[in-house]
Tab-separated table of C-alpha atoms in Angstrom:
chain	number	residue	atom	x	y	z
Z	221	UNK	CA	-7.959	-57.355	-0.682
Z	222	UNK	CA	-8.709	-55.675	2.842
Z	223	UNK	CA	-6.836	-52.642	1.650
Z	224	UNK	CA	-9.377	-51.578	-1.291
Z	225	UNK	CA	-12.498	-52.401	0.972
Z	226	UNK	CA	-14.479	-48.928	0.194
Z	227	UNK	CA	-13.757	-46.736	3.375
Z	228	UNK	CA	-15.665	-43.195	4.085
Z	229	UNK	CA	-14.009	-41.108	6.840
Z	230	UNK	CA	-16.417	-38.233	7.580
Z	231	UNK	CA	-14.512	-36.269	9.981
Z	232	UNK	CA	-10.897	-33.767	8.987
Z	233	UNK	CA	-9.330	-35.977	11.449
Z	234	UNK	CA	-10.393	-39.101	10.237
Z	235	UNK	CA	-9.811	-37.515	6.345
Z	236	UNK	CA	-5.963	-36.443	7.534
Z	237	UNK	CA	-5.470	-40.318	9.084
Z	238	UNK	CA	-6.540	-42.076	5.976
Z	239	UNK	CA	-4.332	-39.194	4.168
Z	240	UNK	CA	-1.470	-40.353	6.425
Z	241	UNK	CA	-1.459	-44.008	5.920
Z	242	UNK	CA	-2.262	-43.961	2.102
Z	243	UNK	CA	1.107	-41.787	1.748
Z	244	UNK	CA	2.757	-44.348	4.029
Z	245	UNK	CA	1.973	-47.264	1.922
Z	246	UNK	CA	2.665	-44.863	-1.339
Z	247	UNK	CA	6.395	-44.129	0.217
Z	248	UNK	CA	6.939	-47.598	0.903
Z	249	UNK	CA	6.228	-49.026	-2.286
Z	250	UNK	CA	8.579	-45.945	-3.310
Z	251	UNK	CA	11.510	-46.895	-1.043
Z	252	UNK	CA	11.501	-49.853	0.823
Z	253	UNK	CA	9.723	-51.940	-0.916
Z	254	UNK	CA	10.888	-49.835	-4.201
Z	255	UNK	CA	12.177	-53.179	-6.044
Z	256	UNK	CA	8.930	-55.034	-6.082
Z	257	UNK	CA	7.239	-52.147	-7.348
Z	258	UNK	CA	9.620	-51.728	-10.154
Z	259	UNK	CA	8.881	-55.416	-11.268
Z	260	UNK	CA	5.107	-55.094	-10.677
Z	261	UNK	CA	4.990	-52.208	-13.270
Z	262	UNK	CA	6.272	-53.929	-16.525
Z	263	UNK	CA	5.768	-52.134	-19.758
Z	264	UNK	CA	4.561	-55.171	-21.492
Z	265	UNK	CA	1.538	-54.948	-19.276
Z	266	UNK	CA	-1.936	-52.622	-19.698
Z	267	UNK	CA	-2.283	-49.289	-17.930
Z	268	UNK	CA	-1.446	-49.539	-14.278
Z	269	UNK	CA	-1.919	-47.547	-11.277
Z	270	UNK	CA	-0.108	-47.318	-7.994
Z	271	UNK	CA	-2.700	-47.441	-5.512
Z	272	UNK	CA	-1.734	-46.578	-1.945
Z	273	UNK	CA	-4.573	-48.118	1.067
Z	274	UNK	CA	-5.359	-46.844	4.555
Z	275	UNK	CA	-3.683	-49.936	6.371
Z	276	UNK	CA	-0.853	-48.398	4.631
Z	277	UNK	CA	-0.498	-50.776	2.233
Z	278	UNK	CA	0.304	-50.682	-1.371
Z	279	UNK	CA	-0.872	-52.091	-4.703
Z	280	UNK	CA	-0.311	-51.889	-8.431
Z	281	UNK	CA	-3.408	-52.761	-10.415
Z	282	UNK	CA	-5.525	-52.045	-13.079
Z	283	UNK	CA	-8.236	-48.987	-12.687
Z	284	UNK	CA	-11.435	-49.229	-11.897
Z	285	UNK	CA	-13.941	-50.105	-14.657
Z	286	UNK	CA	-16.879	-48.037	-13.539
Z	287	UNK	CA	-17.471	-44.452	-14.618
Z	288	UNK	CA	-17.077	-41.855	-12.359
Z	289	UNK	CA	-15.071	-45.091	-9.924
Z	290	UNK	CA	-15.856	-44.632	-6.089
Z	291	UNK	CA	-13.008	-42.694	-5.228
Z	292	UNK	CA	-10.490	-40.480	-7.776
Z	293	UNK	CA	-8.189	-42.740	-10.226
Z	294	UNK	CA	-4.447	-42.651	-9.229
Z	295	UNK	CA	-2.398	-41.912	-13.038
Z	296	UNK	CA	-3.019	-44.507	-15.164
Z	297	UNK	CA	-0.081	-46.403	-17.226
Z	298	UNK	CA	2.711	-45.211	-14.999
Z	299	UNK	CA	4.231	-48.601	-15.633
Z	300	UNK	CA	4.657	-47.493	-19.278
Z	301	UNK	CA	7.759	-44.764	-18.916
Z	302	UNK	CA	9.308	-47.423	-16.561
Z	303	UNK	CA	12.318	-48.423	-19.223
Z	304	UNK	CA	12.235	-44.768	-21.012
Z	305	UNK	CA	14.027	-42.892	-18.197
Z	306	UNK	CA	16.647	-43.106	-15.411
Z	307	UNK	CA	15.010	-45.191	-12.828
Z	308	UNK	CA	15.143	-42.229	-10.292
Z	309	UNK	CA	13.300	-39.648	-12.693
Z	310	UNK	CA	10.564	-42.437	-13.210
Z	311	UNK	CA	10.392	-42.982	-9.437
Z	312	UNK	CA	10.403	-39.643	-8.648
Z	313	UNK	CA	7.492	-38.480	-11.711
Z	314	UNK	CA	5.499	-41.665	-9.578
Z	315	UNK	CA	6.068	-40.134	-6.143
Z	316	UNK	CA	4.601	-36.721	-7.533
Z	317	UNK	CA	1.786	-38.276	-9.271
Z	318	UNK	CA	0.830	-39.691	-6.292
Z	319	UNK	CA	1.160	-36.705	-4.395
Z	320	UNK	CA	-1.501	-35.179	-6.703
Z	321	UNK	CA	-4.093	-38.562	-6.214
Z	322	UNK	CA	-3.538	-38.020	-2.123
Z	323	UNK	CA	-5.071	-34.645	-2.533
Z	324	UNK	CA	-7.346	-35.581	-4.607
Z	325	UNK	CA	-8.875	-38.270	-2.458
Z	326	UNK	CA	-8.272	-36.191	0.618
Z	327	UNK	CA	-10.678	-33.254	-0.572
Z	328	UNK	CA	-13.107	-35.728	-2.776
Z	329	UNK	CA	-13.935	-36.721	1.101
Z	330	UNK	CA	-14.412	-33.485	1.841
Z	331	UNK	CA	-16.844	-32.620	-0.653
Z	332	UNK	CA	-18.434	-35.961	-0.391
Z	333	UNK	CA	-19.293	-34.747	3.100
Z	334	UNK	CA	-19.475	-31.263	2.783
Z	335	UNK	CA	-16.513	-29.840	4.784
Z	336	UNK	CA	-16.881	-25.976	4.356
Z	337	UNK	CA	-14.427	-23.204	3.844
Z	338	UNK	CA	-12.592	-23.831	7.648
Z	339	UNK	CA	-12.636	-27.606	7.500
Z	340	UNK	CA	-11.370	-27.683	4.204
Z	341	UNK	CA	-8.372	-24.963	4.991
Z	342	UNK	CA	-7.637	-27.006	8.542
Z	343	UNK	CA	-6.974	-30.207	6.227
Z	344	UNK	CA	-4.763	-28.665	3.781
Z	345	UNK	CA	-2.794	-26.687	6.272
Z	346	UNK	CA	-2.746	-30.817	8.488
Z	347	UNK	CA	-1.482	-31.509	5.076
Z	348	UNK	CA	1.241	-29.210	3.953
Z	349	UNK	CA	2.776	-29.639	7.436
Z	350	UNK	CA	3.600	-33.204	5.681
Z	351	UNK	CA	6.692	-33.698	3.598
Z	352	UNK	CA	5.672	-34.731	0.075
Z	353	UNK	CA	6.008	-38.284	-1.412
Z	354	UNK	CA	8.343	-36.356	-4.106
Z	355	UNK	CA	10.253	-35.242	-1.230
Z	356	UNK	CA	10.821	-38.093	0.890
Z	357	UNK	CA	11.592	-40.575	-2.362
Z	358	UNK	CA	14.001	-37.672	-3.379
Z	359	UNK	CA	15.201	-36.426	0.134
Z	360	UNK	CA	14.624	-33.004	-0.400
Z	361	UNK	CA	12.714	-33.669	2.898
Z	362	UNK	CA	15.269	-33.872	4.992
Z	363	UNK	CA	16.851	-30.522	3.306
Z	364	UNK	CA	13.843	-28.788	3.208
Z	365	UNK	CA	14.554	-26.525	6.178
Z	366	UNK	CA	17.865	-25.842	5.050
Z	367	UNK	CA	16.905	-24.840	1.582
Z	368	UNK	CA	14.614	-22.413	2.663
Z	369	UNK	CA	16.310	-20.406	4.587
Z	370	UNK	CA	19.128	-20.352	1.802
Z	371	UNK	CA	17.470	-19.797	-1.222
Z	372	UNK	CA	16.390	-16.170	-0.158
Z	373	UNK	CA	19.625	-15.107	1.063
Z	374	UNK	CA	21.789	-16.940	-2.370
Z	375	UNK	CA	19.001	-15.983	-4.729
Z	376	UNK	CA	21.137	-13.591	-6.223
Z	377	UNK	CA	23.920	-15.486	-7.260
Z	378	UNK	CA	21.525	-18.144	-8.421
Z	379	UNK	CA	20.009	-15.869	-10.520
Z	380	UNK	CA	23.472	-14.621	-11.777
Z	381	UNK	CA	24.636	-17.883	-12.705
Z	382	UNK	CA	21.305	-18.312	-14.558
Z	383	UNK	CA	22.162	-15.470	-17.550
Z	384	UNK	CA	20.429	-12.995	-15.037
Z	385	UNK	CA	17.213	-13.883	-16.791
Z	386	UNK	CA	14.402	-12.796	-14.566
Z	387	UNK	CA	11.361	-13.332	-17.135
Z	388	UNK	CA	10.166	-15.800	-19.116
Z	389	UNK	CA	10.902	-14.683	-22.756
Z	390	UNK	CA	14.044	-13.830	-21.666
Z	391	UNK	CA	15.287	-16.857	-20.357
Z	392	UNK	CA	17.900	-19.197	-21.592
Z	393	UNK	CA	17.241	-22.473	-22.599
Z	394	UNK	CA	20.145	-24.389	-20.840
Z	395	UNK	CA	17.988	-24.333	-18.531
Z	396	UNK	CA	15.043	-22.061	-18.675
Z	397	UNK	CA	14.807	-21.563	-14.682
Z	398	UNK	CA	14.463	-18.201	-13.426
Z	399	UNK	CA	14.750	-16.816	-10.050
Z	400	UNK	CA	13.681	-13.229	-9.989
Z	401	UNK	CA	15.140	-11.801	-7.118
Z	402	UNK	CA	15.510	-8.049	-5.900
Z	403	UNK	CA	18.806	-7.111	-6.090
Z	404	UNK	CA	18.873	-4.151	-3.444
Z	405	UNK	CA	22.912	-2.891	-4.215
Z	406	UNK	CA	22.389	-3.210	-8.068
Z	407	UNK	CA	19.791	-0.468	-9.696
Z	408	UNK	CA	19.932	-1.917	-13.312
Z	409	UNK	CA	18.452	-5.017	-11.919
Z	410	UNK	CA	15.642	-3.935	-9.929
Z	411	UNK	CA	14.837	-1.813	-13.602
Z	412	UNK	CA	15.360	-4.987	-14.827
Z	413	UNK	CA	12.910	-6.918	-12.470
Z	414	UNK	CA	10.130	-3.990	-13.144
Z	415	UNK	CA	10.439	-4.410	-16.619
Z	416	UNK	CA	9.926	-7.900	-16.555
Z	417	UNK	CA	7.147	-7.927	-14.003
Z	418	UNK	CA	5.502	-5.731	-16.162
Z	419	UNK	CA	6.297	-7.796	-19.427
Z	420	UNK	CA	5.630	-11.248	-18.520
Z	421	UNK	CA	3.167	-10.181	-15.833
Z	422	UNK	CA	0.313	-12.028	-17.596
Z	423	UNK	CA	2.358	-15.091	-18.307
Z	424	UNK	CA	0.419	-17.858	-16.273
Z	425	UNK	CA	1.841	-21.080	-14.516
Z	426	UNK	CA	0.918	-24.038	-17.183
Z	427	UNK	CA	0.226	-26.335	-13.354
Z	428	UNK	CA	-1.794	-23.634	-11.429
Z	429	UNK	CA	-2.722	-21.243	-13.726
Z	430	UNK	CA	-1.607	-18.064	-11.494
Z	431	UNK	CA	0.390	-14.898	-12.713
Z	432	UNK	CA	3.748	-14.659	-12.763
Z	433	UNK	CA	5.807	-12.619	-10.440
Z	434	UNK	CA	9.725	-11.098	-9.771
Z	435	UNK	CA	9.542	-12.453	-6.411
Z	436	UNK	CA	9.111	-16.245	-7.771
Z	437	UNK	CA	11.049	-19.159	-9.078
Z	438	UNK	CA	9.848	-20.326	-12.382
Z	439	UNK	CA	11.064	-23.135	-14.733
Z	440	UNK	CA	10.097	-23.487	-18.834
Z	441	UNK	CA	9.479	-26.463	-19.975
Z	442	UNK	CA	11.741	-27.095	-23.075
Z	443	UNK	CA	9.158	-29.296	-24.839
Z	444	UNK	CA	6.042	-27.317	-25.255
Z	445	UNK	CA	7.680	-24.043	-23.887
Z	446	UNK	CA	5.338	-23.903	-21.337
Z	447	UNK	CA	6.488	-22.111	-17.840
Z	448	UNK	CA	5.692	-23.481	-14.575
Z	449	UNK	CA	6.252	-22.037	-10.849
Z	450	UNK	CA	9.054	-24.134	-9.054
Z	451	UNK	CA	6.967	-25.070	-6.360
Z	452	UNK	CA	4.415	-26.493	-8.557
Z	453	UNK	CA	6.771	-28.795	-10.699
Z	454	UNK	CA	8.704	-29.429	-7.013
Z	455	UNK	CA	12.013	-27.943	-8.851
Z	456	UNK	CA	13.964	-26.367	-6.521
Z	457	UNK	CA	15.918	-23.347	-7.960
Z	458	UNK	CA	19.226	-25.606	-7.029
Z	459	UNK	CA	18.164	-28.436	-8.368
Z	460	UNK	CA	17.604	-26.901	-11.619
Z	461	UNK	CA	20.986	-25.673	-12.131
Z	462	UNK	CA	21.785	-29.273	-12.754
Z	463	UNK	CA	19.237	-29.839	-15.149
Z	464	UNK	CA	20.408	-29.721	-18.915
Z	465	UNK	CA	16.954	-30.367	-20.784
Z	466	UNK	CA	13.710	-29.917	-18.659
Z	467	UNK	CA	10.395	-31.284	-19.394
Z	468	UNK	CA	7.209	-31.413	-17.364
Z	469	UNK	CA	5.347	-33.806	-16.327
Z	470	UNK	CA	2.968	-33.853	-18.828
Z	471	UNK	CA	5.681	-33.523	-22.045
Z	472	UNK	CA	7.458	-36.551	-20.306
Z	473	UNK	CA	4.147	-39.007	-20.003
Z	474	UNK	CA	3.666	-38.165	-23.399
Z	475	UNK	CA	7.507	-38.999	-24.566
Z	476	UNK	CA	7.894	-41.817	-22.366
Z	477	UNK	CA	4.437	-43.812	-24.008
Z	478	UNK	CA	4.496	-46.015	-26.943
């Protein structure tokens, strides 16, 4: 197939093009062409990956057999979860998976050729000016502008409607989401938000590893109990006032397998 032919761009412009048309052919197996791809990936079948090309094409296979393969390995058996959740979770778990692989190819390239510190930041910043694949398969795309601007100035109500719970062992489990805002007319909860800073301070992200903090919105996982920063799970703090039960990524692979 023309679209797997190995392919080395050496330059961040030539690294951000064959970013852009492997997330083209990633969305479109993710929207347009989203029924095909739902057939392709039948649980029956081994471990397949959705593979995304720089003609922008698309392609589920299986992974390559050789150890480390030429480029990084999309996730493998996404076709097994297929039948053990609502077709739009499964789709949407896909589109962030693939996120992760873009990146991963994107800056393999730029090791493989030895971008330094500037190259490397003037890809990721070409990048992030991109709308996720999560986003565009779940349109928070085209609200992305909108929900910025709004979730500083409603954080406060959000975070009232979520028990108040700024921290992480203080959060409710229905769901455990917290937005920590400062609340400038209410003293008791700024003592509130230094108390918790202070107490859950050294509670890490279970995606990125970094601190926690008053000013961010985290979600717990209520599988393994692990907490996550919003941004890294792509939950929005509206989005998860909607969400009864959450589990990560990880907790719902591991469900959603035989």
């Amino acid at each position: 197939m023309d679209g797997s032919q190995p392919y080395n761009p050496r330059t961040v412009e030539e690294v951000f093009r064959d970013f852009k048309s492997r997330r083209a052919g990633i969305i479109k197996a993710l929207t347009t062409d989203v029924e095909e791809f739902y057939q392709q990936c039948d649980p029956e079948k081994e471990n397949l990956c959705l593979y995304g090309f720089p003609n922008e094409q698309w392609e589920v296979n299986l992974p390559a057999e050789e150890v480390p393969p030429e480029l990084p390995e999309p996730a493998l058996g996404i076709n097994f979860a297929r039948d053990g959740m609502p077709e739009k979770d499964w789709l949407a778990l896909v589109a962030v998976h693939g996120d992760a692989w873009l990146l991963a190819v994107a800056f393999y390239f730029g090791a493989r050729f030895g971008f330094d510190k500037a190259d490397r930041k003037r890809l990721f910043n070409m990048i992030n000016d991109l709308p996720t694949i999560f986003e565009v398969v779940s349109g928070a795309a085209k609200k992305q502008v909108k929900e910025k601007s709004s979730v500083s100035n409603h954080s406060s109500s959000k975070s009232k409607s979520n028990s108040k719970a700024k921290g992480p062992e203080s959060q409710p489990k229905f769901p455990k989401a917290s937005v920590a805002p400062k609340d400038d007319d209410d003293d008791d909860e700024e003592g509130l938000d230094e108390e918790d800073e202070e107490e859950h301070g050294d509670t890490l992200c279970g995606s990125c590893g970094e601190n926690y903090a008053s000013d961010e919105f985290w979600i717990c996982c209520d599988i393994c109990e692990k907490w996550f920063h919003g941004s890294c799970v792509k939950i929005t703090p509206a989005r998860a006032e909607h969400i009864k039960q959450y589990k990560c990524p990880a907790c719902t692979n591991k469900r959603a397998r035989p």
